[in-house]
Amino acid sequence: MDLFEYQGKQYFARYGIPISQGEVADSVEEAVAVAERIGYPVVIKAQVQVGGRGKAGGVKLAADRSEAELHASNILGLDIKGHVVKRLWVERATDIAKEYYASFTLDRAAKQYLSMVSARGGVDIEQVAEEEPAAIARTHVNPLDGLDLETARDIVRRAELDEVAREEAAAILVKLYRCYVDGDADLVEVNPLVLTTAGRVHALDAKVTLDDDAAFRHPEWEELAGAAEMDDRERLAKDKGLQYIGLDGTVGIIANGAGLAMSTLDVVNQVGGSAANFLDIGGGANADVMADALEVINTDQNVRSILVNIFGGIVRCDEVARGIVTALGRVEEGWPIVLRLDGTNAAAARQIIEDYGSDRIISEATMLSAARKAVEIAAAGGRGERS
Ligand code: GDP
Ligand code: MN
């Protein structure tokens, strides 16, 4: 789960990381009221879960009431890379001397945490990472050792942060590490971490991604999730208890098991198509789950074909086939379904599908041929023929 900047900042604040004083606002009137309470100049910031808000006009300084009104009304409703701004964060403006970058994430290959710190933070950090990777100090942190202040000091020195900033930046880095570990985050990122003209260091932006699989031990996350941005497909899938991730291709995917679902995505790509989603229906490929899955995929405007890829191990293919037939009885309308059933009782399953005799279902023997067929149908705008 990604947090909005204001949630990330409130989270940082609980760990003692300094942030600017601010409040959320959902209307122009509220934004002005907050600005008046905080005192000018203020910064008005779009709350959307996408980077590059500054460049898109979603971050503006306001020196007085009329500027606050103007910027708030311009930013509310603004479309930033497909995310429409519904909420603002208004905070006291900072006089910036330098913009740095700091983050913690997981380096899976190294089986260690990775800290990245740079003296070249700000809106062009991606460019810096690409053109001058040496300007970012990368340091692995062994989860068993943790991060102590000495190491943090060493990191900010190697990152060539200005001397006056180093002691505060190192202390912030240690707190950020606590945020990352104690908070079960996948990513904590501060860009920019600023040195103010008064010589203080604080977080001017916050990007936090929490590990959803740790939600069971964080009842406090429920409140954060309430505000989360989710597209309609993801919301529906969540309500139905499905493991679903929306993508932007044209082939809807249903598979049992996360590994098989991922392979299916790969094969669809390999044959020149693009997946509309990742959907793992797990072991319980019964009629209810199948109907739910088809219903969720049907809400996706981009989908033109559906690829159902089931390998029967413990789950028996004939049961899956009956599930599909029952599900189709309930969700009649929809795009052609290319079906690959293999494993336990596959022959019986194919017979069930054959007997059902729906023009909507096209059976294929292998994952590759099924992917080809689904991609072909999607490319033809959803028109398929039974083979
Ligand atoms: P992003 O573009 O989505 O990463 O949004 P940020 O919160 O990082 O803001 C983008 C840029 O706006 C920052 O890199 C700063 O240069 C600028 N900015 C943000 N807050 C302030 C502020 O309080 N004062 C000043 N002068 N600039 C700010
Ligand atoms: Mn930023």
CSV table of C-alpha atoms and ligand atoms in Angstrom, one decimal:
chain,number,residue,atom,x,y,z
A,1,MET,CA,0.0,0.0,0.0
A,2,ASP,CA,1.3,3.4,-1.0
A,3,LEU,CA,0.7,6.3,1.3
A,4,PHE,CA,-0.1,9.8,0.3
A,5,GLU,CA,2.6,12.4,1.1
A,6,TYR,CA,0.6,13.8,4.1
A,7,GLN,CA,0.2,10.3,5.5
A,8,GLY,CA,3.9,9.6,5.0
A,9,LYS,CA,4.8,12.8,6.7
A,10,GLN,CA,2.5,12.1,9.7
A,11,TYR,CA,4.2,8.7,9.9
A,12,PHE,CA,7.7,10.2,9.8
A,13,ALA,CA,6.7,12.7,12.5
A,14,ARG,CA,5.8,9.8,14.8
A,15,TYR,CA,9.4,8.7,14.5
A,16,GLY,CA,10.8,12.1,15.3
A,17,ILE,CA,11.7,13.0,11.7
A,18,PRO,CA,11.2,16.8,11.3
A,19,ILE,CA,8.6,17.9,8.8
A,20,SER,CA,7.0,21.3,8.0
A,21,GLN,CA,3.9,22.2,9.9
A,22,GLY,CA,0.9,21.5,7.8
A,23,GLU,CA,-2.7,20.2,7.4
A,24,VAL,CA,-4.8,18.5,4.7
A,25,ALA,CA,-7.6,20.4,2.9
A,26,ASP,CA,-10.3,19.0,0.6
A,27,SER,CA,-11.6,22.3,-0.7
A,28,VAL,CA,-10.3,25.8,-1.6
A,29,GLU,CA,-12.0,27.3,1.5
A,30,GLU,CA,-10.3,24.7,3.7
A,31,ALA,CA,-6.9,25.3,2.1
A,32,VAL,CA,-7.2,29.0,2.7
A,33,ALA,CA,-8.3,28.5,6.3
A,34,VAL,CA,-5.3,26.2,6.8
A,35,ALA,CA,-3.0,28.8,5.2
A,36,GLU,CA,-4.3,31.5,7.4
A,37,ARG,CA,-3.8,29.4,10.5
A,38,ILE,CA,-0.2,28.4,9.6
A,39,GLY,CA,0.8,31.8,8.3
A,40,TYR,CA,2.2,32.8,4.9
A,41,PRO,CA,4.2,31.9,2.8
A,42,VAL,CA,2.7,28.4,2.5
A,43,VAL,CA,3.2,25.6,0.0
A,44,ILE,CA,0.1,24.0,-1.5
A,45,LYS,CA,0.6,20.4,-2.6
A,46,ALA,CA,-1.5,18.0,-4.6
A,47,GLN,CA,-2.0,14.7,-2.8
A,48,VAL,CA,-1.8,12.0,-5.4
A,49,GLN,CA,0.2,8.8,-5.4
A,50,VAL,CA,2.4,9.6,-8.3
A,51,GLY,CA,5.8,11.3,-8.5
A,52,GLY,CA,6.6,14.4,-10.4
A,53,ARG,CA,3.9,16.6,-8.9
A,54,GLY,CA,6.1,19.6,-8.9
A,55,LYS,CA,6.8,19.5,-12.6
A,56,ALA,CA,3.1,18.9,-13.3
A,57,GLY,CA,2.1,22.1,-11.5
A,58,GLY,CA,0.9,20.3,-8.4
A,59,VAL,CA,3.2,22.1,-5.9
A,60,LYS,CA,2.9,25.9,-5.6
A,61,LEU,CA,4.1,28.5,-3.2
A,62,ALA,CA,1.5,31.0,-2.0
A,63,ALA,CA,2.6,34.3,-0.5
A,64,ASP,CA,-0.8,35.5,0.6
A,65,ARG,CA,-4.5,34.7,0.7
A,66,SER,CA,-5.3,35.5,-2.9
A,67,GLU,CA,-2.4,33.3,-4.1
A,68,ALA,CA,-3.5,30.5,-1.8
A,69,GLU,CA,-7.0,30.7,-3.3
A,70,LEU,CA,-5.7,30.7,-6.8
A,71,HIS,CA,-3.3,27.8,-6.4
A,72,ALA,CA,-5.7,25.7,-4.4
A,73,SER,CA,-8.4,26.1,-7.0
A,74,ASN,CA,-6.0,25.3,-9.8
A,75,ILE,CA,-4.5,22.2,-8.2
A,76,LEU,CA,-7.8,20.7,-7.0
A,77,GLY,CA,-9.2,18.7,-9.9
A,78,LEU,CA,-5.8,18.8,-11.8
A,79,ASP,CA,-5.0,15.5,-13.6
A,80,ILE,CA,-1.5,14.4,-12.8
A,81,LYS,CA,-0.6,11.4,-15.0
A,82,GLY,CA,-4.1,10.1,-14.7
A,83,HIS,CA,-4.5,10.8,-11.0
A,84,VAL,CA,-7.1,13.5,-10.3
A,85,VAL,CA,-6.3,15.7,-7.3
A,86,LYS,CA,-9.0,15.5,-4.6
A,87,ARG,CA,-7.0,16.5,-1.6
A,88,LEU,CA,-4.3,19.1,-0.8
A,89,TRP,CA,-1.6,19.3,1.8
A,90,VAL,CA,-0.9,22.9,2.9
A,91,GLU,CA,2.3,23.5,4.8
A,92,ARG,CA,4.6,26.3,5.9
A,93,ALA,CA,7.0,27.2,3.2
A,94,THR,CA,10.7,26.4,3.7
A,95,ASP,CA,13.6,28.5,2.6
A,96,ILE,CA,15.7,25.9,0.8
A,97,ALA,CA,19.5,26.1,0.6
A,98,LYS,CA,20.1,22.5,-0.7
A,99,GLU,CA,17.9,19.5,-1.8
A,100,TYR,CA,19.2,16.0,-0.9
A,101,TYR,CA,17.8,12.6,-1.3
A,102,ALA,CA,17.5,9.7,1.2
A,103,SER,CA,15.8,6.3,1.0
A,104,PHE,CA,15.7,2.8,2.3
A,105,THR,CA,14.5,-0.2,0.3
A,106,LEU,CA,15.2,-3.9,0.0
A,107,ASP,CA,17.8,-5.2,-2.3
A,108,ARG,CA,16.4,-8.7,-2.9
A,109,ALA,CA,19.5,-10.0,-4.8
A,110,ALA,CA,21.8,-9.0,-2.0
A,111,LYS,CA,19.4,-10.1,0.7
A,112,GLN,CA,20.1,-6.8,2.5
A,113,TYR,CA,18.5,-3.5,3.0
A,114,LEU,CA,19.8,-0.7,0.7
A,115,SER,CA,20.2,2.9,1.7
A,116,MET,CA,20.6,5.5,-1.0
A,117,VAL,CA,21.6,9.0,-0.1
A,118,SER,CA,22.6,11.9,-2.5
A,119,ALA,CA,23.5,15.5,-2.3
A,120,ARG,CA,21.8,15.9,-5.6
A,121,GLY,CA,18.2,15.4,-4.6
A,122,GLY,CA,15.1,17.2,-5.9
A,123,VAL,CA,12.9,16.8,-8.9
A,124,ASP,CA,15.7,15.5,-11.2
A,125,ILE,CA,16.9,12.6,-9.1
A,126,GLU,CA,16.0,10.0,-11.8
A,127,GLN,CA,18.2,11.9,-14.2
A,128,VAL,CA,21.0,12.0,-11.7
A,129,ALA,CA,20.6,8.2,-11.1
A,130,GLU,CA,20.9,7.6,-14.8
A,131,GLU,CA,23.6,10.0,-15.8
A,132,GLU,CA,25.7,10.1,-12.7
A,133,PRO,CA,25.1,7.0,-10.6
A,134,ALA,CA,28.2,7.8,-8.6
A,135,ALA,CA,26.4,10.9,-7.2
A,136,ILE,CA,24.2,8.5,-5.2
A,137,ALA,CA,25.9,6.8,-2.2
A,138,ARG,CA,24.5,3.2,-2.0
A,139,THR,CA,25.1,1.3,1.2
A,140,HIS,CA,23.8,-2.1,2.1
A,141,VAL,CA,22.6,-2.5,5.7
A,142,ASN,CA,22.5,-5.9,7.2
A,143,PRO,CA,19.1,-6.4,8.8
A,144,LEU,CA,20.7,-8.3,11.7
A,145,ASP,CA,23.1,-5.4,12.5
A,146,GLY,CA,20.7,-2.5,11.9
A,147,LEU,CA,21.9,1.0,11.3
A,148,ASP,CA,23.8,2.9,14.0
A,149,LEU,CA,24.6,6.6,14.1
A,150,GLU,CA,28.3,6.0,13.3
A,151,THR,CA,27.4,4.2,10.0
A,152,ALA,CA,24.8,6.9,9.2
A,153,ARG,CA,27.4,9.6,9.6
A,154,ASP,CA,29.7,7.7,7.3
A,155,ILE,CA,26.9,7.4,4.7
A,156,VAL,CA,26.1,11.2,4.7
A,157,ARG,CA,29.8,12.0,4.5
A,158,ARG,CA,30.3,9.6,1.5
A,159,ALA,CA,27.2,11.1,-0.1
A,160,GLU,CA,29.0,14.5,0.2
A,161,LEU,CA,26.2,16.3,2.0
A,162,ASP,CA,27.3,19.7,3.1
A,163,GLU,CA,29.2,19.6,6.4
A,164,VAL,CA,26.6,21.7,8.3
A,165,ALA,CA,23.9,19.3,7.3
A,166,ARG,CA,25.7,16.0,8.2
A,167,GLU,CA,24.9,15.6,11.9
A,168,GLU,CA,21.2,16.3,11.5
A,169,ALA,CA,21.0,14.3,8.3
A,170,ALA,CA,22.7,11.3,10.0
A,171,ALA,CA,20.2,11.4,12.9
A,172,ILE,CA,17.3,11.6,10.4
A,173,LEU,CA,18.7,8.6,8.5
A,174,VAL,CA,18.7,6.5,11.7
A,175,LYS,CA,15.1,7.5,12.4
A,176,LEU,CA,14.2,6.8,8.8
A,177,TYR,CA,15.7,3.4,9.1
A,178,ARG,CA,13.5,2.7,12.2
A,179,CYS,CA,10.5,3.9,10.2
A,180,TYR,CA,11.4,1.4,7.5
A,181,VAL,CA,12.0,-1.6,9.7
A,182,ASP,CA,9.5,-1.1,12.6
A,183,GLY,CA,6.9,0.1,10.2
A,184,ASP,CA,7.2,-2.9,7.9
A,185,ALA,CA,7.7,-0.7,4.9
A,186,ASP,CA,8.9,-1.8,1.4
A,187,LEU,CA,10.2,1.7,0.7
A,188,VAL,CA,10.7,5.0,2.6
A,189,GLU,CA,12.0,7.9,0.5
A,190,VAL,CA,12.6,11.5,1.3
A,191,ASN,CA,13.1,13.7,-1.8
A,192,PRO,CA,13.9,16.3,-1.2
A,193,LEU,CA,15.5,16.1,2.2
A,194,VAL,CA,16.4,19.8,2.6
A,195,LEU,CA,19.0,21.9,4.2
A,196,THR,CA,17.3,25.2,5.1
A,197,THR,CA,18.9,28.6,4.8
A,198,ALA,CA,18.8,28.6,8.6
A,199,GLY,CA,21.1,25.5,8.6
A,200,ARG,CA,18.5,22.9,9.7
A,201,VAL,CA,17.6,19.6,7.9
A,202,HIS,CA,14.1,18.3,7.4
A,203,ALA,CA,11.9,16.2,5.2
A,204,LEU,CA,10.0,18.2,2.5
A,205,ASP,CA,8.4,15.2,0.8
A,206,ALA,CA,7.6,11.6,1.9
A,207,LYS,CA,7.0,8.5,-0.1
A,208,VAL,CA,6.2,5.4,1.9
A,209,THR,CA,5.1,2.0,0.6
A,210,LEU,CA,3.9,-0.4,3.3
A,211,ASP,CA,4.1,-4.2,2.9
A,212,ASP,CA,0.5,-5.3,2.7
A,213,ASP,CA,1.5,-8.8,3.9
A,214,ALA,CA,2.4,-7.2,7.2
A,215,ALA,CA,-1.0,-5.6,7.7
A,216,PHE,CA,-2.1,-8.3,10.1
A,217,ARG,CA,0.2,-6.9,12.8
A,218,HIS,CA,-0.7,-3.3,12.1
A,219,PRO,CA,-4.4,-2.6,13.0
A,220,GLU,CA,-3.5,1.1,12.7
A,221,TRP,CA,-3.1,0.7,8.9
A,222,GLU,CA,-6.8,0.4,8.4
A,223,GLU,CA,-7.3,4.1,8.8
A,224,LEU,CA,-4.6,4.7,6.2
A,225,ALA,CA,-6.2,2.3,3.8
A,226,GLY,CA,-9.4,4.2,3.9
A,227,ALA,CA,-7.9,7.1,2.1
A,228,ALA,CA,-5.9,4.9,-0.3
A,229,GLU,CA,-6.2,5.4,-4.0
A,230,MET,CA,-7.6,2.3,-5.7
A,231,ASP,CA,-9.0,1.9,-9.1
A,232,ASP,CA,-12.5,0.5,-9.4
A,233,ARG,CA,-11.3,-2.9,-10.5
A,234,GLU,CA,-9.0,-3.2,-7.5
A,235,ARG,CA,-11.7,-2.1,-5.1
A,236,LEU,CA,-14.1,-4.7,-6.5
A,237,ALA,CA,-11.4,-7.4,-6.4
A,238,LYS,CA,-10.6,-6.6,-2.8
A,239,ASP,CA,-14.2,-6.7,-1.8
A,240,LYS,CA,-14.3,-10.2,-3.4
A,241,GLY,CA,-11.1,-11.3,-1.7
A,242,LEU,CA,-9.2,-11.8,-4.9
A,243,GLN,CA,-5.4,-11.3,-5.4
A,244,TYR,CA,-5.7,-8.8,-8.1
A,245,ILE,CA,-3.4,-6.2,-9.6
A,246,GLY,CA,-4.7,-3.9,-12.4
A,247,LEU,CA,-2.4,-3.4,-15.4
A,248,ASP,CA,-3.0,-1.6,-18.7
A,249,GLY,CA,-3.0,-4.3,-21.4
A,250,THR,CA,-5.9,-5.9,-23.3
A,251,VAL,CA,-5.7,-9.6,-22.2
A,252,GLY,CA,-7.4,-10.4,-19.0
A,253,ILE,CA,-5.7,-13.1,-17.0
A,254,ILE,CA,-7.0,-15.7,-14.6
A,255,ALA,CA,-4.6,-18.3,-13.2
A,256,ASN,CA,-4.3,-20.5,-10.2
A,257,GLY,CA,-1.2,-19.8,-8.1
A,258,ALA,CA,0.9,-16.6,-8.2
A,259,GLY,CA,3.8,-18.4,-10.0
A,260,LEU,CA,1.6,-19.6,-12.8
A,261,ALA,CA,-0.1,-16.1,-13.0
A,262,MET,CA,3.3,-14.5,-13.4
A,263,SER,CA,4.4,-17.0,-16.0
A,264,THR,CA,1.2,-16.4,-17.9
A,265,LEU,CA,1.9,-12.7,-18.0
A,266,ASP,CA,5.4,-13.4,-19.3
A,267,VAL,CA,4.1,-15.7,-22.0
A,268,VAL,CA,1.5,-13.2,-23.1
A,269,ASN,CA,4.2,-10.6,-23.4
A,270,GLN,CA,6.5,-13.0,-25.2
A,271,VAL,CA,3.9,-13.5,-28.0
A,272,GLY,CA,3.4,-9.8,-28.4
A,273,GLY,CA,0.4,-9.1,-26.2
A,274,SER,CA,-0.1,-7.2,-23.0
A,275,ALA,CA,-1.8,-8.3,-19.8
A,276,ALA,CA,-4.7,-6.3,-18.4
A,277,ASN,CA,-4.2,-7.6,-14.9
A,278,PHE,CA,-2.7,-10.1,-12.6
A,279,LEU,CA,-5.2,-12.4,-11.0
A,280,ASP,CA,-4.4,-15.4,-8.9
A,281,ILE,CA,-7.5,-17.3,-7.9
A,282,GLY,CA,-5.4,-19.6,-5.7
A,283,GLY,CA,-6.4,-23.2,-5.0
A,284,GLY,CA,-10.1,-22.5,-4.7
A,285,ALA,CA,-11.0,-22.4,-8.4
A,286,ASN,CA,-14.7,-23.1,-7.8
A,287,ALA,CA,-17.7,-21.5,-9.5
A,288,ASP,CA,-18.0,-18.6,-7.0
A,289,VAL,CA,-14.3,-17.6,-7.4
A,290,MET,CA,-14.5,-18.0,-11.1
A,291,ALA,CA,-17.6,-15.9,-11.4
A,292,ASP,CA,-16.1,-13.2,-9.2
A,293,ALA,CA,-12.9,-13.2,-11.3
A,294,LEU,CA,-14.8,-12.9,-14.5
A,295,GLU,CA,-16.9,-10.1,-13.1
A,296,VAL,CA,-13.9,-8.1,-12.0
A,297,ILE,CA,-12.2,-8.5,-15.4
A,298,ASN,CA,-15.4,-7.5,-17.2
A,299,THR,CA,-15.3,-4.1,-15.5
A,300,ASP,CA,-11.9,-3.4,-17.2
A,301,GLN,CA,-12.6,-1.2,-20.2
A,302,ASN,CA,-9.4,-2.2,-22.0
A,303,VAL,CA,-9.9,-6.0,-22.0
A,304,ARG,CA,-10.7,-7.7,-25.3
A,305,SER,CA,-10.0,-11.3,-24.4
A,306,ILE,CA,-9.6,-13.4,-21.3
A,307,LEU,CA,-7.0,-16.1,-20.8
A,308,VAL,CA,-7.8,-18.7,-18.2
A,309,ASN,CA,-4.7,-20.7,-17.3
A,310,ILE,CA,-5.3,-23.5,-14.8
A,311,PHE,CA,-3.0,-26.2,-13.8
A,312,GLY,CA,-4.8,-28.9,-11.8
A,313,GLY,CA,-2.5,-30.2,-9.0
A,314,ILE,CA,-4.5,-30.6,-5.8
A,315,VAL,CA,-7.5,-28.8,-7.4
A,316,ARG,CA,-9.0,-31.1,-10.1
A,317,CYS,CA,-9.6,-29.7,-13.6
A,318,ASP,CA,-13.1,-31.1,-13.9
A,319,GLU,CA,-14.1,-29.2,-10.8
A,320,VAL,CA,-12.6,-26.1,-12.4
A,321,ALA,CA,-14.4,-26.8,-15.6
A,322,ARG,CA,-17.7,-27.1,-13.8
A,323,GLY,CA,-16.9,-23.9,-12.0
A,324,ILE,CA,-16.3,-22.1,-15.3
A,325,VAL,CA,-19.6,-23.4,-16.7
A,326,THR,CA,-21.5,-22.4,-13.7
A,327,ALA,CA,-19.8,-19.0,-13.6
A,328,LEU,CA,-20.6,-18.4,-17.3
A,329,GLY,CA,-24.2,-19.1,-16.5
A,330,ARG,CA,-24.1,-16.2,-14.1
A,331,VAL,CA,-21.8,-13.8,-16.0
A,332,GLU,CA,-23.1,-14.2,-19.5
A,333,GLU,CA,-21.9,-11.1,-21.2
A,334,GLY,CA,-18.2,-10.7,-21.8
A,335,TRP,CA,-15.2,-11.2,-24.1
A,336,PRO,CA,-14.0,-14.5,-25.6
A,337,ILE,CA,-12.3,-16.8,-23.1
A,338,VAL,CA,-9.3,-18.9,-24.1
A,339,LEU,CA,-9.0,-21.8,-21.7
A,340,ARG,CA,-6.0,-23.9,-21.0
A,341,LEU,CA,-6.7,-26.6,-18.5
A,342,ASP,CA,-4.0,-29.1,-17.7
A,343,GLY,CA,-3.1,-31.5,-14.9
A,344,THR,CA,-5.4,-33.7,-12.8
A,345,ASN,CA,-8.5,-34.8,-14.7
A,346,ALA,CA,-7.8,-32.5,-17.6
A,347,ALA,CA,-9.4,-34.8,-20.2
A,348,ALA,CA,-12.7,-35.0,-18.2
A,349,ALA,CA,-12.5,-31.2,-17.9
A,350,ARG,CA,-12.2,-30.7,-21.6
A,351,GLN,CA,-15.2,-32.9,-22.1
A,352,ILE,CA,-17.3,-30.8,-19.8
A,353,ILE,CA,-16.4,-27.7,-21.7
A,354,GLU,CA,-17.0,-29.4,-25.0
A,355,ASP,CA,-20.5,-30.6,-23.8
A,356,TYR,CA,-21.3,-27.1,-22.6
A,357,GLY,CA,-20.7,-25.9,-26.2
A,358,SER,CA,-20.4,-22.2,-25.6
A,359,ASP,CA,-19.0,-20.1,-28.5
A,360,ARG,CA,-17.4,-17.9,-25.9
A,361,ILE,CA,-14.9,-20.6,-24.8
A,362,ILE,CA,-11.9,-21.6,-26.9
A,363,SER,CA,-9.9,-24.5,-25.5
A,364,GLU,CA,-6.2,-24.7,-26.1
A,365,ALA,CA,-3.9,-27.5,-25.2
A,366,THR,CA,-0.8,-25.6,-24.1
A,367,MET,CA,0.0,-22.4,-22.3
A,368,LEU,CA,1.8,-21.0,-25.3
A,369,SER,CA,-0.9,-21.7,-27.9
A,370,ALA,CA,-3.5,-20.4,-25.4
A,371,ALA,CA,-1.5,-17.2,-25.0
A,372,ARG,CA,-1.2,-16.8,-28.8
A,373,LYS,CA,-4.9,-17.3,-29.3
A,374,ALA,CA,-5.8,-14.8,-26.6
A,375,VAL,CA,-3.4,-12.2,-27.9
A,376,GLU,CA,-4.7,-12.7,-31.5
A,377,ILE,CA,-8.3,-12.2,-30.4
A,378,ALA,CA,-7.4,-9.1,-28.4
A,379,ALA,CA,-5.6,-7.7,-31.4
A,380,ALA,CA,-8.7,-8.3,-33.5
A,381,GLY,CA,-10.7,-6.2,-31.0
A,382,GLY,CA,-12.2,-9.2,-29.2
A,383,ARG,CA,-13.5,-11.1,-32.2
A,384,GLY,CA,-12.6,-14.8,-32.0
A,385,GLU,CA,-13.6,-18.1,-33.5
A,386,ARG,CA,-13.7,-21.4,-32.0
A,387,SER,CA,-10.8,-23.6,-33.1
B,1,GDP,P1,7.3,16.0,-6.3
B,1,GDP,O1,7.6,16.8,-7.5
B,1,GDP,O2,6.0,15.1,-6.4
B,1,GDP,O3,8.4,15.1,-5.8
B,1,GDP,O4,6.9,17.0,-5.1
B,1,GDP,P2,7.9,17.6,-3.9
B,1,GDP,O5,7.2,17.6,-2.7
B,1,GDP,O6,9.2,16.9,-3.9
B,1,GDP,O7,8.1,19.1,-4.4
B,1,GDP,C1,8.7,19.4,-5.6
B,1,GDP,C2,9.7,20.5,-5.5
B,1,GDP,O8,9.0,21.7,-5.0
B,1,GDP,C3,10.8,20.3,-4.5
B,1,GDP,O9,11.9,19.6,-5.0
B,1,GDP,C4,11.1,21.8,-4.1
B,1,GDP,O10,12.0,22.3,-5.0
B,1,GDP,C5,9.8,22.5,-4.3
B,1,GDP,N1,9.2,22.8,-2.9
B,1,GDP,C6,8.5,22.0,-2.2
B,1,GDP,N2,8.2,22.5,-1.0
B,1,GDP,C7,8.9,23.7,-1.0
B,1,GDP,C8,9.0,24.7,0.0
B,1,GDP,O11,8.5,24.7,1.1
B,1,GDP,N3,9.7,25.8,-0.4
B,1,GDP,C9,10.3,25.9,-1.6
B,1,GDP,N4,11.0,27.0,-1.9
B,1,GDP,N5,10.2,25.0,-2.5
B,1,GDP,C10,9.5,23.9,-2.2
B,2,MN,MN,9.6,14.8,-4.2
